[in-house]
XYZ file of C-alpha atoms in Angstrom:
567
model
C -21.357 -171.719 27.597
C -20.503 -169.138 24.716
C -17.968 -170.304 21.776
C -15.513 -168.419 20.518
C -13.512 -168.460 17.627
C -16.097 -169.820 14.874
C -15.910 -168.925 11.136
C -18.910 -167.243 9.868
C -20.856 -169.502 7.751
C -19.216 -172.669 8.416
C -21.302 -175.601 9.983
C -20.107 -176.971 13.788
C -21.191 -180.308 15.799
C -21.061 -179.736 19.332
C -20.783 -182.287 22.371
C -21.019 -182.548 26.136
C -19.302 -184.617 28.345
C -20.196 -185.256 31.932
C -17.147 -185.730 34.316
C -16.585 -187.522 37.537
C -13.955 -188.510 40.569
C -14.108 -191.789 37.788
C -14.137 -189.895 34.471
C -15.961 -188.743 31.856
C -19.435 -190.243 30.535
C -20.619 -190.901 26.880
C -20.912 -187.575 25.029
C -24.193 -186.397 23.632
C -24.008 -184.416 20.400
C -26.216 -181.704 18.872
C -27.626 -180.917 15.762
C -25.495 -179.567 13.401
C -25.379 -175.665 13.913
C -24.138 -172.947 10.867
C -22.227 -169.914 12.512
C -23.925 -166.614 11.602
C -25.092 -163.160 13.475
C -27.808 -163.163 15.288
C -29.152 -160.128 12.430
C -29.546 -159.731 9.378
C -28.554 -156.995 6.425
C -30.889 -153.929 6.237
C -33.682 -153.972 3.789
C -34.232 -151.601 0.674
C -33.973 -148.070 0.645
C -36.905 -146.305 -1.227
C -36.273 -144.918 -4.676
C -33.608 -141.667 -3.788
C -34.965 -138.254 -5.006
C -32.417 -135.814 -7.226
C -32.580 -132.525 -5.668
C -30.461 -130.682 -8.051
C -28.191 -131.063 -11.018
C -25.451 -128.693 -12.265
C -23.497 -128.876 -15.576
C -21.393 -132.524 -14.014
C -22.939 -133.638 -10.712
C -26.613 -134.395 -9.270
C -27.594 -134.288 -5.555
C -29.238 -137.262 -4.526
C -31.665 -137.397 -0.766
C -33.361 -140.566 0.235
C -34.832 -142.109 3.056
C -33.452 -145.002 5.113
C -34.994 -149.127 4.854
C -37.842 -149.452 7.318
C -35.803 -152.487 8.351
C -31.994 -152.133 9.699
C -31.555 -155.650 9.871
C -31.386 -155.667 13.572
C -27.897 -153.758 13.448
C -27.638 -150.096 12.582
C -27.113 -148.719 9.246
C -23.511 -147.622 8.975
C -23.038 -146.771 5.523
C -24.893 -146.337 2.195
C -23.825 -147.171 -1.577
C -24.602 -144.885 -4.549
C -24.503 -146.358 -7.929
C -25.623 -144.204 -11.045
C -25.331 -146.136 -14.628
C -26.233 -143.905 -17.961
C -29.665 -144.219 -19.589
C -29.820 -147.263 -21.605
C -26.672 -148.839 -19.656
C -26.858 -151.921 -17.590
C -23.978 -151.710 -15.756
C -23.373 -149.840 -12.474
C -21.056 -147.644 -11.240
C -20.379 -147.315 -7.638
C -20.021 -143.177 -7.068
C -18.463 -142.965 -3.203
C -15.082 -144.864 -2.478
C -15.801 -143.411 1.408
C -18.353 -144.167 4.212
C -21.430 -142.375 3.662
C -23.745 -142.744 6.976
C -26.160 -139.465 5.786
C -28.957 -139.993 3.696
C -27.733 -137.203 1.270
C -24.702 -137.386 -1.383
C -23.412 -135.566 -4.714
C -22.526 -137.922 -7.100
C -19.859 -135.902 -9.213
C -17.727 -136.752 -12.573
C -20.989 -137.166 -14.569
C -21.203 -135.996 -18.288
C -23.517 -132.889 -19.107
C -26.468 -133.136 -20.967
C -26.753 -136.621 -20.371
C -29.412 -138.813 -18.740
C -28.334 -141.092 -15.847
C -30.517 -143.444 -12.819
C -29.435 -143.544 -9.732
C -29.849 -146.947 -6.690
C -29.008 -146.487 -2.845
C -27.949 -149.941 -1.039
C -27.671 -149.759 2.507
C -25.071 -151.567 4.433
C -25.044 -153.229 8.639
C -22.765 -155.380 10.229
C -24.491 -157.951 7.954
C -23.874 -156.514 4.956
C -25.162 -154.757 2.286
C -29.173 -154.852 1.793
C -30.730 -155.266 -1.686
C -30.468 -151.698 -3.571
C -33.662 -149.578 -4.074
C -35.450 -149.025 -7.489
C -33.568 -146.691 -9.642
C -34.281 -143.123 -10.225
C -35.973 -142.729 -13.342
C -33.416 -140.889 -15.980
C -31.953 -137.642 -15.049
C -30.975 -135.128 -17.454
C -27.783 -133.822 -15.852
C -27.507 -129.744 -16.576
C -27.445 -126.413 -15.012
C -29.741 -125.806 -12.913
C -32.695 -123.514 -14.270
C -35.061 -120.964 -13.167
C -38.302 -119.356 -14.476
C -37.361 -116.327 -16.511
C -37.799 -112.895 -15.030
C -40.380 -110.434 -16.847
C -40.151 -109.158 -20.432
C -39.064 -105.593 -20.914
C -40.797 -102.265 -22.695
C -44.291 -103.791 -22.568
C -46.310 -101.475 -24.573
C -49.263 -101.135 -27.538
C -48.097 -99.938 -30.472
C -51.291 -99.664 -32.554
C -54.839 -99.820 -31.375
C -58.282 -99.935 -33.467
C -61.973 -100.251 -32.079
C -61.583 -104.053 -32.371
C -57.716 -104.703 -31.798
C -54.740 -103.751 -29.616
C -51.166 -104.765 -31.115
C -48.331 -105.267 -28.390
C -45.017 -105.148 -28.604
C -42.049 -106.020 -25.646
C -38.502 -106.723 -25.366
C -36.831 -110.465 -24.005
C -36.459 -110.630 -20.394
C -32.935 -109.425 -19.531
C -32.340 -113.044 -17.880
C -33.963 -116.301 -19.447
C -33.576 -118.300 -15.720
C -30.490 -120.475 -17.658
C -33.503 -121.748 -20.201
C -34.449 -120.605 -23.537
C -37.306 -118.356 -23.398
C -39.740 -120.932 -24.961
C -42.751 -118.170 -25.644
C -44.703 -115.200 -23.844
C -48.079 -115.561 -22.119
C -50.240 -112.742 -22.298
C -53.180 -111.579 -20.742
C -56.113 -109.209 -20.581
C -58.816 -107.601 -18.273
C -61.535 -104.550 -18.898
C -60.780 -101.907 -15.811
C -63.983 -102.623 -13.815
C -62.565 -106.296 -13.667
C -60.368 -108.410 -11.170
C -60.108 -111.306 -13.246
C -57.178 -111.620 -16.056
C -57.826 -113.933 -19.206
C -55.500 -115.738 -21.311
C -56.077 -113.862 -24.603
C -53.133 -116.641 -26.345
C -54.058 -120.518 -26.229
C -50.406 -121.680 -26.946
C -47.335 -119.291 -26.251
C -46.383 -116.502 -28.457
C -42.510 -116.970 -30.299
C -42.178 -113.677 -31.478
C -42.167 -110.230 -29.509
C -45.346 -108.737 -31.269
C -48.965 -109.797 -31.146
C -52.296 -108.277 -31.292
C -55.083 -108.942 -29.095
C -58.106 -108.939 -31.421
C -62.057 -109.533 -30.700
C -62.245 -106.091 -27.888
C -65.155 -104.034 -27.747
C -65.334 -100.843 -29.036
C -64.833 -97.944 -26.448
C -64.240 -100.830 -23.584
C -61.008 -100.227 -21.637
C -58.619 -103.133 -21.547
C -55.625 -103.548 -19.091
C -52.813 -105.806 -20.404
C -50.061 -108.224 -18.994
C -47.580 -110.459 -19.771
C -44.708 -113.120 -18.559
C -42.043 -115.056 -20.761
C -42.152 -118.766 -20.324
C -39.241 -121.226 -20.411
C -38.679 -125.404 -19.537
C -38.939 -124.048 -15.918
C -42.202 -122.451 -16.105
C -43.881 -119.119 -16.735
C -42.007 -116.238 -15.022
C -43.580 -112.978 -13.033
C -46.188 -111.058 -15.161
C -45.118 -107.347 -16.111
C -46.748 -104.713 -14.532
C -49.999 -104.226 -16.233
C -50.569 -101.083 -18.910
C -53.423 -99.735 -19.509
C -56.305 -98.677 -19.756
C -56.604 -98.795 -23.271
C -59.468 -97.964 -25.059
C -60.510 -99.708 -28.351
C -61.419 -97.244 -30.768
C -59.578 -96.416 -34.038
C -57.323 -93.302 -33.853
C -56.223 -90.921 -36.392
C -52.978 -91.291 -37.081
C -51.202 -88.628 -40.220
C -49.012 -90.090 -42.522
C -45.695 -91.364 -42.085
C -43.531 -92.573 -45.152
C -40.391 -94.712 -44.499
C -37.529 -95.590 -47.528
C -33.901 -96.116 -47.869
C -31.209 -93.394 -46.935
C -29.515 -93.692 -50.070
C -33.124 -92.464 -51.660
C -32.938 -89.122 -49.956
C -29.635 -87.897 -52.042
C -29.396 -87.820 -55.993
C -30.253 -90.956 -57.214
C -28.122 -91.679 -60.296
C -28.649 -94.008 -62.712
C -27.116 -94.992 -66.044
C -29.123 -94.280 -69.188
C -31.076 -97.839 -70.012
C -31.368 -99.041 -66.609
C -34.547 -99.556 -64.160
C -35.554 -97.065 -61.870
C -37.253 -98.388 -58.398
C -38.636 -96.285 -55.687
C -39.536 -98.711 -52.701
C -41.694 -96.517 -49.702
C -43.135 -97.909 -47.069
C -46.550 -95.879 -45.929
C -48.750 -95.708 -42.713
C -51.976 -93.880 -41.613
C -54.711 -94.683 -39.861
C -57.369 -93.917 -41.983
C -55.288 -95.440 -44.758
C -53.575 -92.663 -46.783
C -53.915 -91.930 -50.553
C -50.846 -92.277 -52.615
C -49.655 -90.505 -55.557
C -47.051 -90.319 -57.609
C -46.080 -87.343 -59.622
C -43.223 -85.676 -61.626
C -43.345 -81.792 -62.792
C -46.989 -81.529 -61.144
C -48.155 -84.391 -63.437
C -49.286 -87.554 -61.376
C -47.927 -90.586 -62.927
C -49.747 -94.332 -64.184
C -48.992 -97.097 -64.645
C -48.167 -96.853 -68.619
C -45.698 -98.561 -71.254
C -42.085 -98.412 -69.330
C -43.789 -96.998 -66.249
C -45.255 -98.482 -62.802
C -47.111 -97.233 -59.895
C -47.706 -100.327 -57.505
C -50.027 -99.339 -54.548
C -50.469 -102.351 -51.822
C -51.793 -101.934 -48.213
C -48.211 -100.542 -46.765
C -46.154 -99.950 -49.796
C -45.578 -98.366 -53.178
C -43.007 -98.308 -55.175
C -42.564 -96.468 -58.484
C -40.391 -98.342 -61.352
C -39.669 -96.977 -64.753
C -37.671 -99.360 -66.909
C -35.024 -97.925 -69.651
C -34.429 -94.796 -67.783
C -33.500 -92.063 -70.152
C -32.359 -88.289 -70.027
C -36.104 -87.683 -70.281
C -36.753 -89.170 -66.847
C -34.161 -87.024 -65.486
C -35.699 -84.748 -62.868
C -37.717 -84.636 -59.231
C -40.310 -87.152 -58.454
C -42.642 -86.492 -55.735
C -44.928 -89.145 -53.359
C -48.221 -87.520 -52.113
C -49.779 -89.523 -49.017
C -52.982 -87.742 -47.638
C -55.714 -88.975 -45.431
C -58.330 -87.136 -43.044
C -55.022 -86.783 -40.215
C -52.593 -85.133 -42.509
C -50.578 -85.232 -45.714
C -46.925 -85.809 -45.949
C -44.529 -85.660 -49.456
C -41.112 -86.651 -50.036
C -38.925 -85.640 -52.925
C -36.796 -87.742 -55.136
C -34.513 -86.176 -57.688
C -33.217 -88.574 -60.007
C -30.214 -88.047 -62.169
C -29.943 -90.024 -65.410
C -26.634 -90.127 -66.353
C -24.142 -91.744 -69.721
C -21.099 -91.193 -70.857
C -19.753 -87.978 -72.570
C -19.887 -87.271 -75.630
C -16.836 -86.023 -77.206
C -14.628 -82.920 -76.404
C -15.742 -79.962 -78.308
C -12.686 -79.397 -81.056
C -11.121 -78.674 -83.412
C -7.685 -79.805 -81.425
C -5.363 -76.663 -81.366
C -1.689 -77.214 -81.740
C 0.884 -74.773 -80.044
C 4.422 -74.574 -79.162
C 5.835 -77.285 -81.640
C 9.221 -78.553 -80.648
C 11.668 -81.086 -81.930
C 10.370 -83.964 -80.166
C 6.950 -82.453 -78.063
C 3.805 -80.258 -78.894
C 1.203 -79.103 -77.141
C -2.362 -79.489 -77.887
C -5.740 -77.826 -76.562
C -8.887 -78.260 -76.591
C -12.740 -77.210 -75.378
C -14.816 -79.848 -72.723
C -17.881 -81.511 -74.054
C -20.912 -79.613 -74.212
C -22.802 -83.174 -72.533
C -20.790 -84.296 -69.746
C -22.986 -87.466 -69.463
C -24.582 -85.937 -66.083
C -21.531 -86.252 -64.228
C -18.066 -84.198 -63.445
C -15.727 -85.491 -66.099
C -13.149 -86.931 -64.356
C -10.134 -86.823 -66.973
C -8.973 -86.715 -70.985
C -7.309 -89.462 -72.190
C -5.007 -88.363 -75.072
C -3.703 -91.113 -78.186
C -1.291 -90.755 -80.609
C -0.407 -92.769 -83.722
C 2.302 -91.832 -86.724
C 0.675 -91.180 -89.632
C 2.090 -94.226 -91.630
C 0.324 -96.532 -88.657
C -3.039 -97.722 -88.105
C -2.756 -98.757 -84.084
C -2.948 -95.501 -81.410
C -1.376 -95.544 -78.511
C -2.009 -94.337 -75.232
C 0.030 -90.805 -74.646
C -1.002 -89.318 -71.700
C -4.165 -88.249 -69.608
C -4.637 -85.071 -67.473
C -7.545 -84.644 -64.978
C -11.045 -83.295 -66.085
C -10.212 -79.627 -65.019
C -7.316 -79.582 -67.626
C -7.472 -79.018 -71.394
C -4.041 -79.042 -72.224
C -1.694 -81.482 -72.917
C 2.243 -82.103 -74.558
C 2.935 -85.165 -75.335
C 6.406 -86.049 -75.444
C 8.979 -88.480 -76.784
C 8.114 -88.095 -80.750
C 10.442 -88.181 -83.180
C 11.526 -84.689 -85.095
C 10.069 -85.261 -88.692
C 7.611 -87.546 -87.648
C 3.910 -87.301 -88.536
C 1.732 -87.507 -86.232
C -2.126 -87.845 -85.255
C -3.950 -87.094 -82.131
C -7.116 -88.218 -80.154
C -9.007 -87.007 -77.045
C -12.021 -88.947 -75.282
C -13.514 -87.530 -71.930
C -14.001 -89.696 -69.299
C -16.644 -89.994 -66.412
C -17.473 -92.359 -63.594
C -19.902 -93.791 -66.135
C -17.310 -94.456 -69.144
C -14.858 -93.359 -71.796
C -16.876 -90.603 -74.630
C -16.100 -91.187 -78.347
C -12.736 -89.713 -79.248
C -11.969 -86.241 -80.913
C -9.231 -86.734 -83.814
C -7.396 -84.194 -85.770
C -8.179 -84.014 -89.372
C -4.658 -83.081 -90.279
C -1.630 -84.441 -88.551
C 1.065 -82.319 -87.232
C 5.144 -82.756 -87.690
C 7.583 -82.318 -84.757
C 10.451 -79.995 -85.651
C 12.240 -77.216 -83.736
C 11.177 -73.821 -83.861
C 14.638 -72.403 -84.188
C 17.141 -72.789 -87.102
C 20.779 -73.862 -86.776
C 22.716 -70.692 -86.812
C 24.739 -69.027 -89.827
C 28.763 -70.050 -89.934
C 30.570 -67.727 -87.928
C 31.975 -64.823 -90.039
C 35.599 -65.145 -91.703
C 38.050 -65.227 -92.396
C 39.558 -67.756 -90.045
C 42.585 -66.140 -88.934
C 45.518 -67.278 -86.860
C 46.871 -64.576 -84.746
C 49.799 -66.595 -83.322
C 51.495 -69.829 -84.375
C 54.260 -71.666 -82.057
C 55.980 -74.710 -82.532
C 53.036 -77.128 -80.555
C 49.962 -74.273 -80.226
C 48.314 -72.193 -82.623
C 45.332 -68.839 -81.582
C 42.363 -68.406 -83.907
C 39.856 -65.731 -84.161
C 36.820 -65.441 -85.812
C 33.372 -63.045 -85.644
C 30.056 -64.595 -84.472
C 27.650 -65.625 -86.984
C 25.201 -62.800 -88.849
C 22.384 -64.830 -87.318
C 21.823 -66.986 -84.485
C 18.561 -68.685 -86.443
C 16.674 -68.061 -83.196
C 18.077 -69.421 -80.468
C 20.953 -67.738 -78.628
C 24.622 -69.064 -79.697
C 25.469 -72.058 -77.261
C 28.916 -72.247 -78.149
C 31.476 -72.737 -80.793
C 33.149 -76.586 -81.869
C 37.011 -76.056 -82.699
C 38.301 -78.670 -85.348
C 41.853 -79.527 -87.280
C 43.023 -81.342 -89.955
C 46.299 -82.150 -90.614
C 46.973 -81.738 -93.990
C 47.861 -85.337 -94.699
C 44.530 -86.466 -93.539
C 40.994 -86.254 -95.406
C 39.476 -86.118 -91.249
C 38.749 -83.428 -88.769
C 39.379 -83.921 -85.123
C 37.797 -81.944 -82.303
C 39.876 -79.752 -80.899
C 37.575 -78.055 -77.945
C 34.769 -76.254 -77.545
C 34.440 -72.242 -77.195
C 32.222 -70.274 -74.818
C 29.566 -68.464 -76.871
C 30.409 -65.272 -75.440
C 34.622 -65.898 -77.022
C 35.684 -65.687 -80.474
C 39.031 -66.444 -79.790
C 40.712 -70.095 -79.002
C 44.194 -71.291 -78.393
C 44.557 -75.090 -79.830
C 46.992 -76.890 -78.263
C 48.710 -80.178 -79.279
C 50.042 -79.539 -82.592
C 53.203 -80.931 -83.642
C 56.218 -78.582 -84.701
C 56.458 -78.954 -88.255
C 53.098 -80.014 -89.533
C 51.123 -77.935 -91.521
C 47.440 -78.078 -90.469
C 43.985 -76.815 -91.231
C 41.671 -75.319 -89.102
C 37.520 -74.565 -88.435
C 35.219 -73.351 -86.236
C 31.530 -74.598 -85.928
C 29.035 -71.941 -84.452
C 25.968 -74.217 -82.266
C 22.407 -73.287 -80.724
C 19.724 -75.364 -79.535
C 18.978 -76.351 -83.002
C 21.973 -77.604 -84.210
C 25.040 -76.760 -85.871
C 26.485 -74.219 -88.662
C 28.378 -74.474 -91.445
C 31.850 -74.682 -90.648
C 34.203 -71.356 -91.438
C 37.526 -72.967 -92.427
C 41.525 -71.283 -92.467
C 42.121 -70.561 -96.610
C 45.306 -72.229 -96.147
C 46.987 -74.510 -93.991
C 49.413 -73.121 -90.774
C 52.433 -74.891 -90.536
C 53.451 -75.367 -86.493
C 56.792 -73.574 -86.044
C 58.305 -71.302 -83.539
C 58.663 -67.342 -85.022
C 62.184 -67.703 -84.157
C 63.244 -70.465 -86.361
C 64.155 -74.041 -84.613
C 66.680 -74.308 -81.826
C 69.990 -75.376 -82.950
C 73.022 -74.819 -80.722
C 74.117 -71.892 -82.631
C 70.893 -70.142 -81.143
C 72.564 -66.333 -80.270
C 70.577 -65.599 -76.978
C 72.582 -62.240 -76.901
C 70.829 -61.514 -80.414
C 67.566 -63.107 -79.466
C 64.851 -60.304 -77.357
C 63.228 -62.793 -75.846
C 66.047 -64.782 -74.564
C 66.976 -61.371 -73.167
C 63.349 -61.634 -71.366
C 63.811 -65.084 -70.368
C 60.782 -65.468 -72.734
C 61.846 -67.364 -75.508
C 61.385 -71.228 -75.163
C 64.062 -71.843 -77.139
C 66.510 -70.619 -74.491
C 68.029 -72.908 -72.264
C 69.727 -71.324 -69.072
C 72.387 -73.129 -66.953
């Protein structure tokens, strides 16, 4: 008779009773029974495999307990735990009933295990061993071949190679290159490299003369060695003539300039098979090494130094290299150069001026080697010790006018020349020179002063231009009174030089007043050419009273007269 209803792991006594028209008999009990399946959980998986990795996640493969328990499999657990870590982490929250699963969210460039448990109606089995650790990164591939394979030199006993990385490493460092060899009558490649090569150049040594060698080779990274170039070749080892070649700097095939008292060094790199003979020459005389000079000769270079450089070195070196190929020369022209000396003098002075002159002089006949690039011109007053800078003009000019001195003022001069190099010792005037104005103040203006009209508030002047202008053309003529109460002038006005006539206004009626007339130019002004005596202001027809007969006055007659007064 099946029960129902029990609990799962909980114990139950069971008993019978038999039953009749009279009733029931004694019971008879049983053993006491646990409640459980009639299976069990599965057993262990094996170890799972890790297919793959990428930069966060592994895939994971495995192969199911030989045991299910007696119930089928329905799901499987993945647990991964870091290397080092004891604790698990479960990695799928959902059923998985496959045998395959990608356990995601895992940190790259770390090591992790991995443990399938497989679950039945049961429950869940013992886990398998763990994985061992996992490093978890992109996935990588052999890398594909290296690029222009070729020899580069070749002697009877040697074949040097040189390539290019392969375009793609296969996501691994290239860890070295693997090359190999064969003679052309043979199938079989040898390893002519016992550990892989780092760099991108290697020679292949112990050949036989006049064999002919075929070559190949295939980078190598954690992944493995990729696919082998396509082999070059045949090569025969024998040494080859090969002319000179000399190699140096760019900035060695222009003028080489160098300041006097510095070192000189010519560094050329030479080939040649044979190896060439150098030599070093200047002006068809072949240099040694002696006192300030060396020639170094080593197996691929030269160089030629000569220490304190001076403007005896100056000139064209050549380097020789000659073997049983060829011969080859190159050409260095060296320029010592310095500072210049000083302009040539003596310092002219010209066109002296109140507060300017302008002085000249010659270039220096050693420019140091080098354009001049400008003058500097100094100035100090002659009661002074400190010079100052006036001016500077670029090295194509040799004049110069300082400005700003003061008339009277003596004054000396300096000029250095100046090159990319330095400054030259300055050229100084022996004797200094005084600003003043070439032209003279004019003469007075020629008398007498004489007043051609007088009214009661204005008075006219005239007067004749000076005898002589002192140089400079007449700029114009200052007008000045005095009254004769006063000891000062006042200016009246100015005149244009071309008039020798003005009308001064302002005068009072009644005051007696002198006047002048001051001729100017560019240089200053005259002497002043004064009235002999003074002019009283006054109308020529006596002052206005009401008696005033404008029938017996002219000008009233012409409405002229300003003593009129008119209704």
């Amino acid at each position: 008779l099946p029960v129902k209803g029990l609990v799962k792991d909980s114990q139950y006594v069971f008993r019978v009773f038999a039953r009749s028209e009279i009733g029931l008999s004694e019971p008879t009990e049983s053993e006491p029974f646990t409640a459980k399946h009639m299976f069990t959980v599965p057993g262990r998986p094996a170890a799972p495999e890790v297919t793959g990795t990428d930069k966060k996640s592994a895939a994971l493969k495995w192969t199911p307990p030989e045991s299910d328990g007696g119930s089928p499999i329905t799901n499987y657990i993945i647990e991964y735990r870091p290397k080092g870590s004891f604790n698990w982490t479960k990695a799928n929250d959902s059923t998985v009933p496959d045998t395959t699963f990608s356990v995601t969210g895992l940190r790259e460039k770390s090591e992790y295990q991995f443990r399938i448990s497989a679950e039945n109606r049961a429950g869940v089995g013992e886990p398998s061993e763990p994985t061992k650790p996992v490093l978890v990164e992109e996935p990588i591939d052999v890398p594909s071949e290296p690029r222009k394979f070729q020899p580069t030199e070749v002697t009877k006993s040697s074949v040097t190679l040189t390539w290019v990385p392969p375009e793609n490493d296969g996501g691994s460092p290239v860890t070295g290159y693997l090359i190999e060899k064969k003679t052309k009558t043979s199938p079989r490649w040898t390893k002519c490299n016992k550990s892989p090569v780092r760099d991108t150049i290697y020679t292949v040594t112990d050949l036989i003369e006049n064999d002919d060698y075929e070559f190949r080779i295939m980078a190598e990274n954690a992944a493995g060695a990729g696919k082998a170039t396509q082999a070059i070749g045949p090569i025969k080892a024998k040494d080859p003539f090969a002319a000179p070649h000399l190699e140096f700097d760019n900035k060695f095939r222009d003028v080489v300039k160098l300041q006097s008292g510095a070192t000189l060094k010519i560094p050329v790199k030479y080939s040649g098979i044979p190896t060439p003979t150098i030599t070093w020459s200047k002006e068809e005389k072949v240099l040694k090494t002696s006192g300030r000079v060396t020639v170094d000769v080593k197996d691929t270079t030269t160089t030629l130094t000569i220490k304190k450089i001076g403007v005896e070195d100056d000139g064209l070196y050549i380097l020789k290299a000659v073997n049983d190929a060829g011969e080859i020369s190159s050409k260095f022209d060296v320029a010592v150069i310095d500072v210049p000396g000083k302009p040539e003098g003596p310092i002219t002075v010209e066109d002296v001026q109140r507060n300017a002159v302008t002085l000249s002089w010659k270039p220096p006949k050693d420019d140091g080697g080098v354009d001049i690039r400008s003058y500097i011109i100094e100035r100090k007053e002659a009661k002074r010790t400190m010079w100052t800078k006036a001016g500077s003009v670029n090295g194509e000019t040799l004049t110069f006018t300082p400005t700003g001195l003061l008339e009277g003022t003596e004054y000396y001069f300096r000029i250095s020349a100046e090159n990319e190099v330095g400054i030259s010792e300055p050229l100084a005037m022996d004797s200094p020179v005084t600003p003043k104005s070439p032209f003279a103040a004019p003469s007075a203006p020629i008398g007498p002063l004489e007043v051609t009209d007088i009214q009661r508030d204005n008075a006219t002047i005239a007067w004749k231009a000076p005898e002589d202008d002192g140089g400079s053309p007449i700029t114009g003529y200052i007008i000045e009174k005095r009254d004769t109460k006063r000891n000062n002038w006042s200016k009246v006005g100015k005149a244009p030089a071309g008039s020798t006539e003005y009308n001064v206004p302002g005068l009072i009626e009644g005051t007696s007043y002198y006047f002048r007339v001051i001729a100017e130019n560019k240089a200053g002004q005259s002497d002043p050419l004064e009235t002999e005596k003074p002019v009283t202001a006054k109308s020529p027809f006596g002052k206005w009273n009401d008696s005033h007969n404008k029938s017996l006055c002219r000008p009233c007659l012409s409405n002229l007269c300003p003593y009129s007064r008119f209704d």
